[in-house]
Amino acid sequence: DRGRKEMNGGSLSVVVPSCAMKIDSNPPDYQADGVRYRIYDENPQDHIQQRVKLHYEKQHTLQTVTFVQEMHRKWLGFSHASMTVMECLELLSGFLDESDPDVDEPNLLHAYQTAERLRVAYPDKPWMHLAGLLHDLGKVLSMWGEEQFAVTGDTYPVGCAPSETIVYGLKSFENCPDIKDDRYNSEYGIYTPNCGVEKLMMAWGHDEYMYQVLVNHGSTLPEEALYAIRFHSFYPYHSHDAYRHLSNTKDEEMLPAIRMLNQCDLYSKSDGELNMDALKPYYQSLIDQYCPGKIAW
């Protein structure tokens, strides 16, 4: 019944399966509904796997402290467009994420799949339903010419030694200039013990951009939703317990919110087609409440 549409008294409803409800400290095994996710196989005959590998080779080589600082200057002036959430969603109707080994489908559908999983699993948290719809909107950077190694994919902090849990491991960083810079290649690098995840300079991508866009707009989404959007791609931290020497008490309190979004983000990828037009009124009502009007991007 995945993604099944039903008529009920003339009204259209969308049936989606509930995501895993258990949120705990154990890293997930990336399997749900009999489907395995996040398999990174260096199979030269698989064009998706080769595409993903090339993406991360560029990301792990070119994302340096200097590069991330340049991206902040380039994008956080919020002068690239003025449009509503729904207008931004439509821009992503044909966008494909080159870093994703699981699916090869437009991001617009994935936004609604994630939101609907959250809606079923957490009916009392409408703000998280909206977070699911918004979480990947920062990928609009690619529609304005930014290369995907600086938009999509897992994130991690620059300015300190990379974790071995990062996709493709430490070997994939061997050509990164920061690895040879003593300021940035130690366990703590430019950071201090338990400084907090919010103090880390993350590899630039859609997570940080969307978070900053929402804060700049004055969104009234709860802090848990904003935090989850900001760090949902930080897999080494929320799924492998890496970088815990840099996290603090607040991060521990916020971790369940990241996992709540992440589980429904990851495991909704095979949920199938949805009638997005039928869903729009509900999500528009949430947009009107938490981030109305034109947004500066």
Tab-separated table of C-alpha atoms in Angstrom:
chain	number	residue	atom	x	y	z
A	1	ASP	CA	0.000	0.000	0.000
A	2	ARG	CA	3.043	2.276	-0.184
A	3	GLY	CA	2.009	5.681	-1.502
A	4	ARG	CA	-1.543	4.411	-2.153
A	5	LYS	CA	-4.295	6.954	-2.920
A	6	GLU	CA	-7.810	6.261	-1.735
A	7	MET	CA	-11.160	7.884	-2.446
A	8	ASN	CA	-13.281	8.360	0.655
A	9	GLY	CA	-16.643	9.987	0.130
A	10	GLY	CA	-15.308	11.909	-2.853
A	11	SER	CA	-12.272	13.270	-1.023
A	12	LEU	CA	-8.730	12.226	-1.780
A	13	SER	CA	-6.486	10.951	0.966
A	14	VAL	CA	-2.935	9.676	0.733
A	15	VAL	CA	-1.879	6.574	2.619
A	16	VAL	CA	1.788	6.319	3.540
A	17	PRO	CA	3.488	3.877	5.884
A	18	SER	CA	4.676	5.000	9.282
A	19	CYS	CA	8.423	5.337	9.797
A	20	ALA	CA	10.218	3.720	12.680
A	21	MET	CA	8.912	5.249	15.882
A	22	LYS	CA	11.798	4.286	18.117
A	23	ILE	CA	14.281	7.121	18.571
A	24	ASP	CA	17.283	6.075	20.626
A	25	SER	CA	21.040	6.420	20.814
A	26	ASN	CA	21.840	3.404	18.660
A	27	PRO	CA	22.984	4.047	15.081
A	28	PRO	CA	20.351	2.793	12.589
A	29	ASP	CA	21.086	-0.143	10.306
A	30	TYR	CA	19.694	1.750	7.281
A	31	GLN	CA	17.081	-0.844	6.495
A	32	ALA	CA	13.313	-0.459	6.494
A	33	ASP	CA	10.399	-2.111	4.695
A	34	GLY	CA	12.850	-4.770	3.485
A	35	VAL	CA	14.923	-2.170	1.598
A	36	ARG	CA	18.576	-1.360	2.257
A	37	TYR	CA	19.678	2.269	2.129
A	38	ARG	CA	23.001	4.124	1.970
A	39	ILE	CA	24.974	1.412	0.204
A	40	TYR	CA	28.172	2.920	-1.220
A	41	ASP	CA	29.548	0.345	-3.652
A	42	GLU	CA	32.478	1.299	-5.895
A	43	ASN	CA	31.074	-0.793	-8.723
A	44	PRO	CA	32.345	0.694	-12.014
A	45	GLN	CA	29.405	-0.853	-13.864
A	46	ASP	CA	26.841	1.016	-11.754
A	47	HIS	CA	26.454	4.558	-13.073
A	48	ILE	CA	24.718	5.794	-9.901
A	49	GLN	CA	27.476	4.453	-7.662
A	50	GLN	CA	30.155	5.990	-9.890
A	51	ARG	CA	28.319	9.319	-9.879
A	52	VAL	CA	28.143	9.252	-6.075
A	53	LYS	CA	31.832	8.362	-5.705
A	54	LEU	CA	32.917	11.230	-7.958
A	55	HIS	CA	30.686	13.609	-5.988
A	56	TYR	CA	32.360	12.747	-2.689
A	57	GLU	CA	35.858	12.808	-4.166
A	58	LYS	CA	35.278	16.431	-5.138
A	59	GLN	CA	33.596	17.300	-1.848
A	60	HIS	CA	36.323	15.812	0.320
A	61	THR	CA	39.072	17.432	-1.743
A	62	LEU	CA	37.660	20.931	-2.264
A	63	GLN	CA	35.680	21.641	0.906
A	64	THR	CA	38.285	23.478	2.977
A	65	VAL	CA	37.995	26.129	5.679
A	66	THR	CA	38.763	28.808	3.087
A	67	PHE	CA	36.189	27.409	0.660
A	68	VAL	CA	33.428	27.309	3.284
A	69	GLN	CA	34.186	30.884	4.309
A	70	GLU	CA	33.866	31.905	0.651
A	71	MET	CA	30.496	30.144	0.398
A	72	HIS	CA	29.226	32.014	3.461
A	73	ARG	CA	30.169	35.319	1.840
A	74	LYS	CA	28.638	34.290	-1.475
A	75	TRP	CA	25.297	32.948	-0.292
A	76	LEU	CA	24.441	34.411	3.106
A	77	GLY	CA	23.672	37.872	1.802
A	78	PHE	CA	20.265	36.438	0.771
A	79	SER	CA	20.215	38.480	-2.429
A	80	HIS	CA	19.702	35.748	-5.023
A	81	ALA	CA	15.906	35.546	-5.156
A	82	SER	CA	12.659	36.457	-3.422
A	83	MET	CA	10.057	33.720	-3.510
A	84	THR	CA	7.676	31.697	-1.393
A	85	VAL	CA	8.281	28.172	-0.125
A	86	MET	CA	5.907	26.750	-2.730
A	87	GLU	CA	7.675	28.616	-5.519
A	88	CYS	CA	10.993	27.210	-4.350
A	89	LEU	CA	9.559	23.689	-4.218
A	90	GLU	CA	8.491	23.993	-7.856
A	91	LEU	CA	12.034	24.969	-8.831
A	92	LEU	CA	13.182	21.574	-7.529
A	93	SER	CA	10.602	19.636	-9.550
A	94	GLY	CA	13.304	18.436	-11.937
A	95	PHE	CA	16.313	18.407	-9.621
A	96	LEU	CA	18.253	15.146	-9.105
A	97	ASP	CA	20.656	14.729	-6.174
A	98	GLU	CA	23.951	13.363	-7.522
A	99	SER	CA	25.075	12.258	-4.046
A	100	ASP	CA	22.138	9.938	-3.376
A	101	PRO	CA	22.857	6.220	-3.947
A	102	ASP	CA	19.276	5.201	-3.143
A	103	VAL	CA	17.035	6.982	-5.625
A	104	ASP	CA	17.132	8.736	-8.972
A	105	GLU	CA	13.997	10.850	-8.782
A	106	PRO	CA	13.139	14.561	-8.480
A	107	ASN	CA	13.579	16.193	-5.097
A	108	LEU	CA	10.071	17.676	-5.146
A	109	LEU	CA	8.523	14.239	-4.668
A	110	HIS	CA	11.001	13.383	-1.915
A	111	ALA	CA	10.038	16.551	-0.003
A	112	TYR	CA	6.406	15.436	0.180
A	113	GLN	CA	7.348	11.817	0.914
A	114	THR	CA	9.383	12.910	3.938
A	115	ALA	CA	6.721	15.300	5.166
A	116	GLU	CA	3.996	12.673	4.878
A	117	ARG	CA	6.022	10.072	6.761
A	118	LEU	CA	6.485	12.565	9.578
A	119	ARG	CA	2.788	13.456	9.472
A	120	VAL	CA	1.799	9.816	10.006
A	121	ALA	CA	4.465	9.018	12.578
A	122	TYR	CA	4.163	12.245	14.624
A	123	PRO	CA	0.636	13.629	14.114
A	124	ASP	CA	0.995	15.955	17.105
A	125	LYS	CA	4.078	17.728	15.679
A	126	PRO	CA	2.872	19.740	12.647
A	127	TRP	CA	6.024	21.861	12.806
A	128	MET	CA	8.070	18.725	12.078
A	129	HIS	CA	5.809	17.899	9.127
A	130	LEU	CA	6.792	21.274	7.694
A	131	ALA	CA	10.457	20.670	8.520
A	132	GLY	CA	10.206	17.519	6.407
A	133	LEU	CA	8.854	19.521	3.488
A	134	LEU	CA	11.552	22.187	3.854
A	135	HIS	CA	14.606	20.131	4.763
A	136	ASP	CA	16.082	19.878	1.260
A	137	LEU	CA	14.971	23.233	-0.154
A	138	GLY	CA	18.523	24.535	0.202
A	139	LYS	CA	19.357	22.424	-2.847
A	140	VAL	CA	18.002	25.355	-4.845
A	141	LEU	CA	21.644	26.500	-4.754
A	142	SER	CA	22.242	24.102	-7.637
A	143	MET	CA	19.528	25.768	-9.686
A	144	TRP	CA	21.605	28.945	-9.455
A	145	GLY	CA	24.787	27.313	-10.687
A	146	GLU	CA	26.475	25.977	-7.565
A	147	GLU	CA	28.193	22.625	-8.101
A	148	GLN	CA	26.624	19.752	-6.236
A	149	PHE	CA	29.726	18.944	-4.194
A	150	ALA	CA	28.919	22.234	-2.430
A	151	VAL	CA	25.178	21.564	-2.159
A	152	THR	CA	24.301	17.913	-1.601
A	153	GLY	CA	25.654	14.931	0.292
A	154	ASP	CA	26.599	14.121	3.872
A	155	THR	CA	28.182	16.931	5.877
A	156	TYR	CA	30.991	17.089	8.425
A	157	PRO	CA	32.985	19.875	10.110
A	158	VAL	CA	35.946	21.424	8.356
A	159	GLY	CA	38.747	22.858	10.477
A	160	CYS	CA	39.549	19.587	12.261
A	161	ALA	CA	40.551	16.050	11.329
A	162	PRO	CA	37.825	14.151	9.441
A	163	SER	CA	36.196	11.123	11.032
A	164	GLU	CA	36.784	7.662	9.595
A	165	THR	CA	32.991	7.233	9.605
A	166	ILE	CA	32.555	9.754	6.772
A	167	VAL	CA	31.433	8.206	3.481
A	168	TYR	CA	34.389	6.595	1.629
A	169	GLY	CA	36.620	7.003	4.680
A	170	LEU	CA	39.829	8.896	5.369
A	171	LYS	CA	41.457	7.897	2.075
A	172	SER	CA	38.996	10.143	0.224
A	173	PHE	CA	40.511	13.187	1.968
A	174	GLU	CA	44.109	12.541	0.922
A	175	ASN	CA	44.083	15.372	-1.651
A	176	CYS	CA	42.433	17.938	0.625
A	177	PRO	CA	44.865	20.798	1.436
A	178	ASP	CA	43.578	21.110	5.000
A	179	ILE	CA	44.819	17.597	5.793
A	180	LYS	CA	48.357	18.936	5.434
A	181	ASP	CA	47.673	22.088	7.493
A	182	ASP	CA	48.524	21.700	11.191
A	183	ARG	CA	45.856	24.252	12.092
A	184	TYR	CA	43.136	21.970	10.787
A	185	ASN	CA	44.311	18.348	10.883
A	186	SER	CA	44.174	17.531	14.606
A	187	GLU	CA	41.296	16.031	16.585
A	188	TYR	CA	40.093	19.453	17.781
A	189	GLY	CA	41.612	21.673	15.101
A	190	ILE	CA	40.174	25.180	15.451
A	191	TYR	CA	37.606	24.071	18.042
A	192	THR	CA	37.572	23.546	21.803
A	193	PRO	CA	36.301	20.513	23.753
A	194	ASN	CA	32.497	20.359	23.895
A	195	CYS	CA	32.135	23.725	22.185
A	196	GLY	CA	28.821	22.612	20.709
A	197	VAL	CA	27.819	21.422	17.243
A	198	GLU	CA	26.367	24.849	16.447
A	199	LYS	CA	29.881	26.323	16.727
A	200	LEU	CA	31.287	24.002	14.042
A	201	MET	CA	31.968	25.219	10.512
A	202	MET	CA	30.245	22.532	8.508
A	203	ALA	CA	31.146	21.545	4.958
A	204	TRP	CA	28.986	23.892	2.901
A	205	GLY	CA	25.708	22.504	1.631
A	206	HIS	CA	21.949	22.754	1.554
A	207	ASP	CA	21.458	22.076	5.294
A	208	GLU	CA	23.313	25.132	6.554
A	209	TYR	CA	21.961	27.320	3.771
A	210	MET	CA	18.312	26.433	4.447
A	211	TYR	CA	18.765	26.924	8.175
A	212	GLN	CA	20.273	30.363	7.619
A	213	VAL	CA	17.520	31.318	5.140
A	214	LEU	CA	14.832	30.445	7.691
A	215	VAL	CA	16.551	32.305	10.527
A	216	ASN	CA	17.059	35.359	8.337
A	217	HIS	CA	13.367	35.264	7.401
A	218	GLY	CA	12.335	35.166	11.055
A	219	SER	CA	10.686	31.748	10.841
A	220	THR	CA	8.771	30.786	13.984
A	221	LEU	CA	9.542	27.073	13.611
A	222	PRO	CA	10.578	25.609	16.983
A	223	GLU	CA	14.278	25.320	17.648
A	224	GLU	CA	14.099	21.527	17.341
A	225	ALA	CA	12.871	21.829	13.746
A	226	LEU	CA	15.511	24.382	12.779
A	227	TYR	CA	18.244	22.300	14.406
A	228	ALA	CA	17.082	19.149	12.608
A	229	ILE	CA	17.084	20.927	9.237
A	230	ARG	CA	20.575	22.284	9.920
A	231	PHE	CA	22.165	18.942	10.801
A	232	HIS	CA	20.077	16.256	9.084
A	233	SER	CA	22.970	15.409	6.715
A	234	PHE	CA	25.565	15.235	9.502
A	235	TYR	CA	25.532	11.419	9.416
A	236	PRO	CA	28.884	10.884	11.181
A	237	TYR	CA	27.396	12.606	14.233
A	238	HIS	CA	23.773	11.505	14.400
A	239	SER	CA	24.256	7.972	13.076
A	240	HIS	CA	27.810	7.001	14.053
A	241	ASP	CA	28.434	8.992	17.264
A	242	ALA	CA	31.460	10.738	15.762
A	243	TYR	CA	32.534	14.232	16.878
A	244	ARG	CA	30.961	13.741	20.293
A	245	HIS	CA	34.076	15.334	21.820
A	246	LEU	CA	32.803	18.577	20.271
A	247	SER	CA	29.131	18.282	21.260
A	248	ASN	CA	27.548	19.621	24.449
A	249	THR	CA	24.461	19.101	26.594
A	250	LYS	CA	22.205	21.059	24.246
A	251	ASP	CA	23.277	18.869	21.344
A	252	GLU	CA	22.325	15.758	23.308
A	253	GLU	CA	18.893	17.252	23.944
A	254	MET	CA	18.424	18.084	20.262
A	255	LEU	CA	19.686	14.780	18.870
A	256	PRO	CA	16.256	13.062	18.946
A	257	ALA	CA	14.858	15.813	16.697
A	258	ILE	CA	17.555	15.167	14.082
A	259	ARG	CA	16.881	11.438	14.190
A	260	MET	CA	13.146	12.014	13.962
A	261	LEU	CA	13.591	13.915	10.698
A	262	ASN	CA	16.374	11.690	9.395
A	263	GLN	CA	14.511	8.412	9.779
A	264	CYS	CA	11.512	9.711	7.860
A	265	ASP	CA	13.797	11.381	5.305
A	266	LEU	CA	15.779	8.215	4.618
A	267	TYR	CA	13.064	5.582	4.805
A	268	SER	CA	10.492	7.473	2.703
A	269	LYS	CA	12.560	7.146	-0.461
A	270	SER	CA	10.624	4.143	-1.743
A	271	ASP	CA	7.166	5.357	-0.776
A	272	GLY	CA	6.108	5.922	-4.380
A	273	GLU	CA	3.973	8.590	-6.006
A	274	LEU	CA	1.835	11.028	-4.045
A	275	ASN	CA	-0.901	13.404	-5.157
A	276	MET	CA	1.027	16.538	-4.297
A	277	ASP	CA	-1.791	18.862	-5.406
A	278	ALA	CA	-4.099	17.240	-2.858
A	279	LEU	CA	-1.503	17.747	-0.117
A	280	LYS	CA	-0.719	21.394	-0.850
A	281	PRO	CA	-3.524	23.006	1.211
A	282	TYR	CA	-2.347	21.324	4.418
A	283	TYR	CA	1.277	22.306	3.922
A	284	GLN	CA	0.353	25.812	2.785
A	285	SER	CA	-1.433	26.274	6.102
A	286	LEU	CA	1.781	25.337	7.929
A	287	ILE	CA	3.843	27.630	5.719
A	288	ASP	CA	1.443	30.481	6.488
A	289	GLN	CA	1.927	29.840	10.188
A	290	TYR	CA	5.688	29.327	10.403
A	291	CYS	CA	7.321	30.991	7.376
A	292	PRO	CA	4.771	33.027	5.407
A	293	GLY	CA	5.208	35.261	2.407
A	294	LYS	CA	8.161	35.906	0.168
A	295	ILE	CA	11.492	34.666	1.513
A	296	ALA	CA	14.914	36.139	0.712
A	297	TRP	CA	17.153	33.422	-0.708
